[in-house]
XYZ file of C-alpha atoms in Angstrom:
668
model
C 102.906 156.098 135.555
C 101.837 156.580 131.973
C 104.097 153.685 130.932
C 102.545 151.451 133.604
C 99.014 152.213 132.283
C 100.123 151.297 128.773
C 101.477 148.001 130.163
C 98.096 147.297 131.898
C 96.182 148.002 128.684
C 98.457 145.706 126.694
C 98.228 143.016 129.368
C 94.382 143.203 129.349
C 94.365 143.054 125.555
C 96.672 140.018 125.619
C 94.493 138.366 128.307
C 91.307 138.896 126.243
C 93.096 137.544 123.155
C 94.349 134.493 125.096
C 90.868 133.756 126.464
C 89.349 134.042 122.983
C 92.082 131.744 121.599
C 91.387 129.125 124.275
C 87.609 129.345 123.760
C 87.973 129.002 119.958
C 90.268 126.034 120.481
C 87.740 124.362 122.786
C 84.933 125.055 120.308
C 87.012 123.626 117.480
C 87.903 120.552 119.553
C 84.241 120.146 120.466
C 83.317 120.353 116.785
C 85.863 117.607 116.086
C 84.318 115.407 118.722
C 80.898 115.937 117.100
C 82.016 114.431 113.789
C 79.983 111.244 113.549
C 80.942 110.021 110.077
C 84.169 110.236 108.100
C 83.563 109.599 104.396
C 86.692 108.384 102.570
C 86.938 108.573 98.772
C 89.974 107.070 96.977
C 90.456 108.621 93.540
C 92.705 108.456 90.505
C 92.215 110.311 87.190
C 88.402 110.525 87.363
C 87.704 114.241 87.526
C 84.095 114.262 86.289
C 83.128 111.152 88.256
C 84.695 112.538 91.448
C 82.798 115.800 90.908
C 79.541 113.841 90.726
C 80.395 111.916 93.897
C 81.164 115.140 95.807
C 77.948 116.773 94.547
C 75.920 113.834 95.890
C 77.621 114.181 99.301
C 76.984 117.940 99.396
C 73.230 117.206 99.064
C 73.000 114.875 102.079
C 70.090 115.249 104.507
C 72.417 114.542 107.441
C 73.642 117.704 109.306
C 76.641 119.125 107.431
C 78.695 119.826 110.564
C 78.456 116.198 111.734
C 80.310 114.534 108.875
C 83.613 115.066 107.087
C 84.825 114.031 103.643
C 88.419 112.926 103.003
C 89.495 112.614 99.370
C 92.672 110.556 98.949
C 94.346 111.191 95.600
C 96.601 108.458 94.186
C 98.665 110.960 92.110
C 96.069 111.985 89.508
C 97.265 113.950 86.482
C 94.925 116.897 87.187
C 94.561 119.350 90.083
C 92.259 117.569 92.558
C 92.627 120.437 95.045
C 90.643 122.666 92.663
C 87.604 120.394 93.017
C 88.035 120.342 96.788
C 88.286 124.119 96.934
C 84.994 124.666 95.069
C 83.066 121.906 96.866
C 79.954 122.866 98.850
C 80.787 120.307 101.561
C 81.474 122.050 104.872
C 84.307 119.818 106.142
C 86.379 118.402 103.277
C 90.107 117.698 103.061
C 92.575 116.258 100.559
C 95.285 113.669 101.215
C 97.783 113.118 98.392
C 99.949 110.024 97.907
C 103.652 110.658 97.320
C 103.796 108.057 94.563
C 101.098 106.297 92.556
C 100.351 102.995 94.329
C 97.577 101.569 92.147
C 96.212 99.875 95.301
C 92.849 101.278 96.554
C 93.340 99.525 99.903
C 96.558 101.425 100.581
C 94.946 104.697 99.454
C 92.008 104.170 101.834
C 94.407 103.486 104.708
C 95.812 107.024 104.348
C 92.304 108.423 104.767
C 91.644 106.233 107.802
C 94.672 107.694 109.590
C 93.284 111.226 109.121
C 89.649 110.429 110.013
C 87.890 111.776 113.123
C 84.444 110.159 112.876
C 82.984 107.425 115.063
C 81.960 105.651 111.847
C 84.128 105.360 108.716
C 82.134 105.237 105.467
C 83.787 104.265 102.179
C 82.519 105.250 98.747
C 84.384 105.051 95.445
C 84.838 108.089 93.227
C 82.664 106.555 90.481
C 79.674 106.207 92.824
C 76.970 108.703 93.766
C 75.144 108.421 97.094
C 71.436 108.680 97.803
C 70.561 111.940 99.643
C 69.890 109.929 102.828
C 73.044 107.765 102.493
C 74.929 109.139 105.529
C 71.735 109.466 107.572
C 70.964 105.776 107.107
C 74.553 104.754 107.809
C 74.390 106.534 111.180
C 70.914 105.160 111.926
C 71.782 101.512 111.264
C 75.133 101.666 113.087
C 73.276 102.967 116.152
C 70.512 100.404 115.801
C 72.961 97.490 115.425
C 75.565 98.418 118.023
C 77.274 95.025 118.003
C 77.819 94.939 114.236
C 81.219 96.298 113.240
C 80.788 96.415 109.471
C 77.785 97.157 107.227
C 77.601 96.551 103.488
C 75.334 98.969 101.646
C 73.285 98.321 98.525
C 75.044 98.452 95.134
C 73.269 99.611 91.985
C 74.021 101.150 88.588
C 73.184 104.762 87.738
C 72.558 104.374 83.999
C 69.767 101.800 83.932
C 69.700 101.313 80.159
C 73.426 101.226 79.382
C 74.325 97.758 78.056
C 77.440 97.209 80.212
C 75.638 98.754 83.201
C 72.827 96.245 82.796
C 75.331 93.404 82.724
C 77.160 94.660 85.846
C 73.821 94.965 87.660
C 72.901 91.411 86.648
C 76.266 90.061 87.859
C 75.863 91.916 91.174
C 72.324 90.646 91.718
C 73.271 87.017 90.987
C 76.247 87.189 93.366
C 74.273 88.880 96.143
C 71.454 86.364 95.815
C 73.891 83.481 96.331
C 75.835 85.098 99.177
C 73.219 86.353 101.610
C 72.071 84.490 104.721
C 69.372 85.427 107.245
C 69.932 85.006 110.965
C 67.948 86.411 113.920
C 66.025 88.733 111.634
C 69.212 90.176 110.104
C 70.677 89.738 106.627
C 74.381 88.891 106.414
C 76.433 88.737 103.239
C 79.706 86.998 102.336
C 80.658 89.744 99.907
C 82.390 93.087 100.395
C 81.775 95.810 97.832
C 84.268 98.532 98.723
C 82.287 101.100 96.703
C 79.774 101.336 99.535
C 80.489 99.980 103.017
C 81.006 101.401 106.501
C 82.674 100.347 109.742
C 82.739 101.537 113.334
C 85.999 103.301 114.231
C 86.778 100.714 116.938
C 86.972 98.170 114.117
C 90.493 99.444 113.405
C 91.579 98.691 116.968
C 90.953 95.023 116.177
C 92.251 94.815 112.598
C 95.394 96.286 111.011
C 93.438 96.383 107.744
C 93.362 97.963 104.354
C 97.050 98.089 103.343
C 96.889 94.837 101.383
C 99.346 94.689 98.459
C 96.944 93.195 95.895
C 94.243 94.185 93.438
C 91.457 92.187 95.136
C 92.011 93.680 98.586
C 88.239 93.630 99.169
C 88.088 89.838 98.897
C 91.208 89.356 101.034
C 89.716 91.619 103.709
C 86.446 89.661 103.642
C 88.305 86.386 104.139
C 90.230 87.922 107.039
C 86.903 88.859 108.604
C 85.680 85.289 108.152
C 88.686 83.904 110.030
C 87.883 86.270 112.934
C 84.156 85.343 112.852
C 83.210 88.933 111.983
C 79.995 88.975 109.949
C 79.085 91.633 107.384
C 75.590 93.042 107.898
C 73.774 93.742 104.613
C 71.491 96.799 104.471
C 70.256 97.378 100.873
C 68.540 100.645 101.933
C 71.973 102.311 102.273
C 72.057 102.905 98.544
C 74.852 104.103 96.272
C 74.932 103.996 92.467
C 77.845 103.236 90.167
C 77.929 106.105 87.661
C 80.738 104.836 85.445
C 79.849 104.200 81.796
C 82.031 101.277 80.772
C 82.981 100.604 77.189
C 83.391 96.976 76.125
C 87.179 97.444 76.339
C 87.133 98.872 79.903
C 84.664 96.138 80.937
C 87.021 93.413 79.707
C 90.055 95.215 81.148
C 88.439 95.226 84.598
C 87.695 91.498 84.270
C 91.352 90.962 83.379
C 92.422 92.922 86.495
C 90.082 90.761 88.619
C 91.876 87.737 87.172
C 95.199 89.221 88.300
C 93.706 89.747 91.767
C 92.445 86.170 91.984
C 95.911 84.887 91.096
C 97.437 87.117 93.776
C 94.926 85.720 96.279
C 95.935 82.210 95.219
C 99.603 83.087 95.827
C 98.809 84.442 99.295
C 96.150 82.007 100.506
C 97.293 78.892 98.660
C 95.272 75.809 99.484
C 92.871 77.943 101.538
C 91.766 79.901 98.472
C 88.838 78.914 96.321
C 87.199 81.438 94.040
C 83.680 81.712 95.467
C 82.403 84.038 92.732
C 79.293 82.609 91.138
C 79.966 80.867 87.835
C 78.124 82.961 85.259
C 78.262 80.340 82.529
C 75.627 77.911 83.793
C 72.096 76.897 82.780
C 70.506 78.611 85.788
C 72.333 81.883 85.001
C 71.353 81.715 81.320
C 67.676 81.167 82.306
C 67.792 84.238 84.567
C 69.491 86.238 81.814
C 66.826 85.351 79.232
C 63.985 85.949 81.719
C 65.235 89.432 82.592
C 66.481 90.738 79.239
C 64.771 88.731 76.508
C 66.413 89.240 73.126
C 69.188 91.369 74.656
C 70.403 88.281 76.521
C 72.141 87.011 73.334
C 74.503 90.000 73.314
C 74.911 89.933 77.091
C 75.740 86.224 77.086
C 78.434 86.839 74.455
C 79.878 89.590 76.712
C 79.829 87.162 79.644
C 81.883 84.687 77.619
C 84.382 87.426 76.787
C 84.470 88.481 80.464
C 85.320 84.949 81.595
C 88.051 84.675 78.958
C 89.584 88.031 80.023
C 89.483 86.863 83.661
C 91.253 83.629 82.677
C 93.993 85.577 80.857
C 94.477 87.645 84.023
C 95.031 84.527 86.134
C 97.704 83.335 83.677
C 99.526 86.684 83.681
C 100.604 86.639 87.316
C 101.373 83.100 88.396
C 104.325 84.409 90.381
C 105.515 81.225 92.021
C 105.161 78.907 89.031
C 107.008 81.413 86.867
C 109.657 81.939 89.546
C 110.096 78.177 90.030
C 110.731 77.742 86.307
C 113.160 80.694 86.132
C 115.084 79.608 89.258
C 115.306 76.067 87.875
C 116.758 77.356 84.598
C 119.240 79.543 86.496
C 120.399 76.595 88.641
C 121.019 74.583 85.476
C 122.764 77.551 83.872
C 124.975 77.991 86.969
C 125.991 74.337 86.936
C 126.803 74.295 83.210
C 128.688 77.616 83.122
C 130.644 76.799 86.282
C 131.541 73.318 85.060
C 132.734 74.460 81.628
C 133.934 77.954 82.686
C 131.807 79.715 80.079
C 130.225 83.084 80.799
C 128.769 84.351 84.049
C 125.413 83.002 85.349
C 122.936 85.083 87.321
C 122.806 84.513 91.115
C 120.144 82.194 92.542
C 120.503 82.941 96.273
C 119.523 86.585 96.928
C 119.648 87.381 100.656
C 119.394 90.665 102.547
C 120.274 91.343 106.176
C 117.751 94.046 107.066
C 119.236 94.686 110.515
C 122.172 93.624 112.671
C 120.156 93.620 115.908
C 118.988 90.413 117.601
C 117.032 89.763 120.787
C 118.499 86.263 121.362
C 121.944 85.275 122.675
C 122.568 82.045 120.789
C 125.715 80.054 121.503
C 125.775 79.001 117.818
C 125.772 82.516 116.352
C 127.959 85.562 116.781
C 125.883 88.349 115.226
C 124.519 89.574 118.570
C 128.078 89.777 119.969
C 129.032 92.340 117.327
C 126.666 94.819 119.030
C 126.189 96.738 115.771
C 123.337 99.235 115.473
C 123.411 99.551 111.665
C 120.319 98.820 109.605
C 118.882 99.678 106.191
C 115.974 102.133 106.035
C 112.667 101.118 104.465
C 113.249 103.373 101.450
C 116.753 101.962 100.970
C 115.391 98.398 100.977
C 112.670 99.311 98.457
C 115.289 100.948 96.264
C 117.374 97.757 96.463
C 114.354 95.607 95.562
C 113.638 97.665 92.452
C 117.303 97.492 91.409
C 117.277 93.702 91.761
C 113.962 93.358 89.911
C 115.261 95.424 86.981
C 118.294 93.151 86.846
C 116.916 89.700 87.638
C 113.180 89.874 86.936
C 111.699 87.033 89.026
C 113.572 85.729 92.064
C 113.107 84.556 95.654
C 114.167 87.239 98.152
C 115.468 85.852 101.462
C 115.019 88.355 104.309
C 117.367 87.833 107.232
C 119.038 89.762 110.067
C 119.977 89.790 112.964
C 116.322 89.355 113.716
C 114.233 90.916 110.892
C 110.995 90.860 112.918
C 112.470 93.573 115.157
C 111.704 95.933 112.279
C 108.183 97.364 112.521
C 108.144 97.933 108.756
C 108.957 94.315 107.839
C 105.368 93.760 106.631
C 105.658 96.773 104.337
C 108.905 95.391 102.894
C 107.272 92.008 102.179
C 104.190 93.734 100.723
C 106.404 95.750 98.389
C 108.015 92.521 97.155
C 104.567 90.987 96.585
C 103.444 94.037 94.612
C 106.469 93.591 92.362
C 105.937 89.863 91.770
C 108.816 88.750 94.020
C 108.507 85.736 96.309
C 109.795 86.213 99.860
C 111.470 83.919 102.398
C 111.722 85.193 105.983
C 114.410 83.813 108.338
C 113.539 84.458 111.994
C 114.161 83.124 115.491
C 110.362 83.175 115.927
C 110.346 85.108 119.193
C 108.027 87.830 117.850
C 105.668 85.534 115.975
C 102.079 85.086 117.120
C 98.667 84.691 115.504
C 98.339 88.400 114.695
C 101.868 88.843 113.297
C 101.529 85.688 111.167
C 98.216 86.984 109.834
C 100.040 90.171 108.824
C 102.808 88.150 107.175
C 100.278 86.116 105.214
C 98.371 89.235 104.126
C 101.658 90.833 103.075
C 102.167 87.901 100.701
C 104.966 85.983 102.439
C 105.841 82.760 100.575
C 108.183 80.921 102.971
C 108.922 81.194 106.689
C 111.966 79.585 108.340
C 112.033 79.392 112.149
C 115.042 78.389 114.255
C 114.160 75.537 116.620
C 117.101 73.641 118.136
C 115.153 71.035 120.118
C 111.639 70.191 121.324
C 113.139 69.812 124.790
C 112.683 73.247 126.466
C 115.824 72.945 128.591
C 118.025 72.236 125.582
C 116.554 74.833 123.205
C 116.304 77.613 125.816
C 119.913 77.112 126.918
C 121.160 77.254 123.290
C 119.311 80.485 122.381
C 119.664 82.104 125.823
C 115.953 82.851 126.241
C 113.817 81.054 128.826
C 110.386 79.939 127.621
C 111.299 80.305 123.941
C 110.899 76.600 123.136
C 107.261 76.349 124.217
C 106.498 79.627 122.458
C 108.040 78.387 119.211
C 106.249 75.065 119.345
C 102.926 76.898 119.698
C 103.863 79.187 116.808
C 104.733 76.230 114.565
C 101.440 74.523 115.426
C 99.600 77.749 114.534
C 101.446 78.002 111.218
C 99.401 75.115 109.822
C 96.462 77.546 109.515
C 98.383 79.916 107.257
C 99.136 79.679 103.560
C 102.892 80.337 103.625
C 105.161 77.317 103.897
C 106.844 76.962 107.309
C 110.256 75.330 107.716
C 112.418 74.560 110.722
C 116.125 75.328 110.774
C 118.313 73.428 113.258
C 122.044 73.608 113.932
C 123.502 70.206 114.813
C 125.636 70.384 117.985
C 126.492 68.344 121.049
C 123.628 69.779 123.124
C 120.754 68.751 120.828
C 121.882 65.551 119.061
C 119.989 63.225 121.398
C 116.688 65.059 120.797
C 116.889 65.204 116.983
C 114.533 62.255 116.448
C 111.722 63.808 118.491
C 112.341 67.134 116.684
C 111.932 65.505 113.248
C 108.719 63.797 114.429
C 107.392 67.184 115.586
C 108.296 68.711 112.204
C 106.523 65.918 110.347
C 103.306 66.754 112.212
C 103.265 70.549 112.126
C 105.533 72.043 109.445
C 106.653 71.625 105.843
C 110.196 70.448 106.471
C 113.438 70.766 108.406
C 116.906 71.836 107.275
C 119.914 70.755 109.325
C 122.860 73.110 109.519
C 126.447 72.463 110.580
C 127.949 74.071 113.648
C 130.431 76.680 112.414
C 133.048 79.033 113.723
C 131.562 81.853 115.817
C 131.513 84.715 115.055
C 132.029 84.295 111.327
C 131.069 87.735 109.953
C 134.145 89.532 108.588
C 136.458 87.138 110.461
C 139.329 85.045 109.191
C 138.468 81.354 109.211
C 140.409 79.298 111.786
C 140.566 75.650 110.723
C 141.185 74.513 114.313
C 138.328 76.498 115.921
C 136.271 73.367 116.717
C 138.898 71.769 118.989
C 138.139 74.076 121.894
C 134.429 74.444 121.202
C 132.299 72.814 123.967
C 129.394 72.269 121.539
C 131.428 70.072 119.185
C 129.986 66.486 119.412
C 132.101 63.368 119.949
C 132.354 60.570 117.395
C 129.933 58.154 119.086
C 127.184 60.785 119.219
C 127.728 61.675 115.567
C 127.536 58.058 114.364
C 124.375 57.453 116.344
C 122.481 60.558 115.250
C 123.297 60.299 111.529
C 122.241 56.657 111.524
C 118.974 57.803 113.098
C 118.516 60.537 110.466
C 119.218 58.037 107.686
C 116.528 55.713 109.047
C 114.029 58.626 108.855
C 114.517 59.270 105.125
C 110.726 59.313 104.539
C 110.363 62.273 106.881
C 110.432 65.958 105.907
C 114.217 66.360 106.028
C 115.152 68.724 103.179
C 118.912 68.100 103.149
C 120.031 65.744 100.402
C 121.579 62.379 101.309
C 124.895 63.560 99.893
C 124.937 66.683 102.090
C 124.060 64.664 105.204
C 126.838 62.225 104.392
C 129.333 65.094 104.090
C 128.053 66.596 107.354
C 128.748 63.331 109.123
C 132.242 63.279 107.663
C 132.672 66.935 108.710
C 131.904 66.134 112.359
C 133.959 62.925 112.428
C 137.046 64.263 110.678
C 136.900 67.978 109.971
C 140.095 67.996 107.872
C 138.955 65.325 105.432
C 136.096 67.344 103.920
C 137.363 69.081 100.810
C 135.078 70.381 98.039
C 134.869 73.143 95.495
C 132.824 76.179 96.523
C 130.396 77.636 93.975
C 128.999 80.558 96.005
C 130.770 82.998 93.698
C 128.293 81.936 91.014
C 125.154 81.665 93.137
C 125.225 83.967 96.208
C 124.331 87.650 96.242
C 124.364 88.525 99.949
C 123.427 92.083 100.951
C 124.441 93.222 104.445
C 122.662 95.671 106.745
C 125.013 98.367 105.358
C 124.229 97.571 101.715
C 127.562 95.774 101.178
C 127.411 92.915 98.664
C 129.260 89.661 99.353
C 129.584 86.178 97.969
C 130.524 84.775 101.382
C 130.535 86.263 104.881
C 134.200 85.271 105.319
C 135.303 87.425 102.372
C 135.330 91.231 102.011
C 132.539 93.021 100.070
C 132.675 93.225 96.274
C 130.638 96.450 96.210
C 127.748 98.362 97.772
C 124.303 98.105 96.186
C 123.241 101.508 97.524
C 126.068 103.134 95.603
C 126.239 101.028 92.447
C 124.214 98.925 90.032
C 123.962 95.201 91.053
C 124.706 94.058 87.505
C 127.910 96.110 87.527
C 128.899 94.770 90.976
C 128.288 91.161 89.893
C 130.433 91.431 86.747
C 133.200 93.707 88.099
C 136.900 92.775 88.031
C 136.954 92.685 91.841
C 134.067 90.195 91.815
C 135.775 88.087 89.173
C 138.987 87.945 91.212
C 137.183 86.987 94.430
C 135.078 84.383 92.623
C 138.266 82.584 91.658
C 139.637 82.775 95.240
C 136.405 81.292 96.606
C 136.421 78.448 94.081
C 139.752 77.218 95.499
C 138.901 78.026 99.152
C 139.386 75.109 101.603
C 137.133 76.420 104.443
C 134.487 74.005 105.684
C 131.671 76.601 105.565
C 130.962 75.250 102.073
C 128.641 72.751 103.813
C 126.335 75.517 105.090
C 122.933 75.545 103.400
C 123.543 79.035 101.978
C 126.794 77.803 100.372
C 126.289 74.146 99.583
C 125.658 73.329 95.921
C 123.226 70.422 95.699
C 122.613 68.438 92.552
C 120.385 70.125 89.982
C 117.825 67.306 90.242
C 117.588 67.631 94.033
C 117.160 71.430 93.798
C 114.304 71.163 91.300
C 112.640 68.343 93.248
C 112.894 70.314 96.500
C 111.605 73.557 94.966
C 108.640 71.831 93.304
C 107.714 70.159 96.595
C 107.671 73.432 98.545
C 105.867 75.458 95.843
C 103.240 72.845 95.031
C 100.485 74.833 96.691
C 100.997 77.822 94.354
C 100.534 76.111 91.026
């Protein structure tokens, strides 16, 4: 009996404890739901400035329990947690990056994922907020319920500091030129990330903030423009820049802005025009003299230096022009060294198969039949990219599959390439492309997009790829691609089924894309398989002689169209289809191809075994190994007809340079 009483007492105690636990949980959850504003502060190595920012937030007139502060540290070299621990802010947390990114947009995105507020407010660590900053943010977001994003007022803290005066002048001139009044509201075509706020539902509409460039604020603003989202300007939401710039740091920041503008040019191409107000003009000089009098002489000299530093920044990162020159030199080097058998050139065709999976069932390709689940992880791909960059410097990275768009992290992979000054070329069947995904690709910095389209006739294309409705989808995608800055190309395999519709396909390409590359029908599957020289005899897709003559005569008559194959290659293709045995040429892929499989294996050609694994060894060592040297010689004397494939065929140096200049013209 005594034992039973003890059990009852313990049970009652446990019940009371459980009830208290549930009540505390509900209270805590209720407190979470009451958070109205999440303030996000990206920081890096600014201890005193961050302290000032946190002090200004601890003095806010808005109720302390209704806002939270999230500090996102980009791997500072001091203990940020110590500042957080001693802060007077009621709800404050720290998010730390694993590695230094140097990209404020990426850092902010980490804070967004942790935020609980209905409104997300952004302030930089070198800003201090007015005591009513959060209160006014909440007030104006409630008053203007339809507005998703509000830009606050930007000012300098030290009113009499020379560089501060100049920054304030530059801000005022830009704001004056970029505001517009409509229906009693003030809108602005400028986004100062040191002080702006958005409604949380904004992030349901935009993927946002993880842009791989220095000027992520300007890229975000242009994205908003394309979606007809206006930025409301409320100067009363005031924050002050507290940083005291030296002349050196002032010029360094102008140089970084120049880098950012060049990155924007690489991403947006012909769509990008620097809309910043030109500060070297008569009207600007008049305003400068009127405001500062004799000080304007010194300030004007600083403006000249600022513009020069900005110009140097734009020269530093002309990725595509630099890459075009380097690739051109490497093509010439490959031709000379191969011809005279002197030394070993660097590869010019760097391709990675990010996955072996594919959602199509093409009759022309055998990858999907292998039913392989292997794929490289995101970290493995990034590790590979850094290895290649350390070896090659600038290069064009071709991203293939299977179907690479099946990877959810494909945008992150492309962004990482962009951050490291590497141009990217994505090969896809186009099934997962749409306006939103192409916007993500453009923002990630994609340079070239190749889409497989076998015919503009839906019956023909759909039967070849084994996916009903894919033709109409792809045609819509290609039409949409005209609105994006990356170059879009069509890839088409010539076969019996689509020869009659080639003319209409080329006409479609001429209207909506940047060019078409024809490919030969090859043995299927060709990955890790021995080549059978008689495979085509029993292949139902192999065209007859009359069809071949007719279609190649048609292609020849369309030489002014956007066909990217050289006349010599097309002539050899015709010969290949008419008399497969008669085509015999040397294969140079051992001096140009560096093909990385979804397992990390490195090959010259898919028909030959790997020469190494890039995850396990250095690419330079793989490229110059004895095994590679031996296989390079075997490939040179190989008689297989896959030498005509675009990834293997060695065009003339002049044609390569001409083709590359034509497709990179927008970047220069």
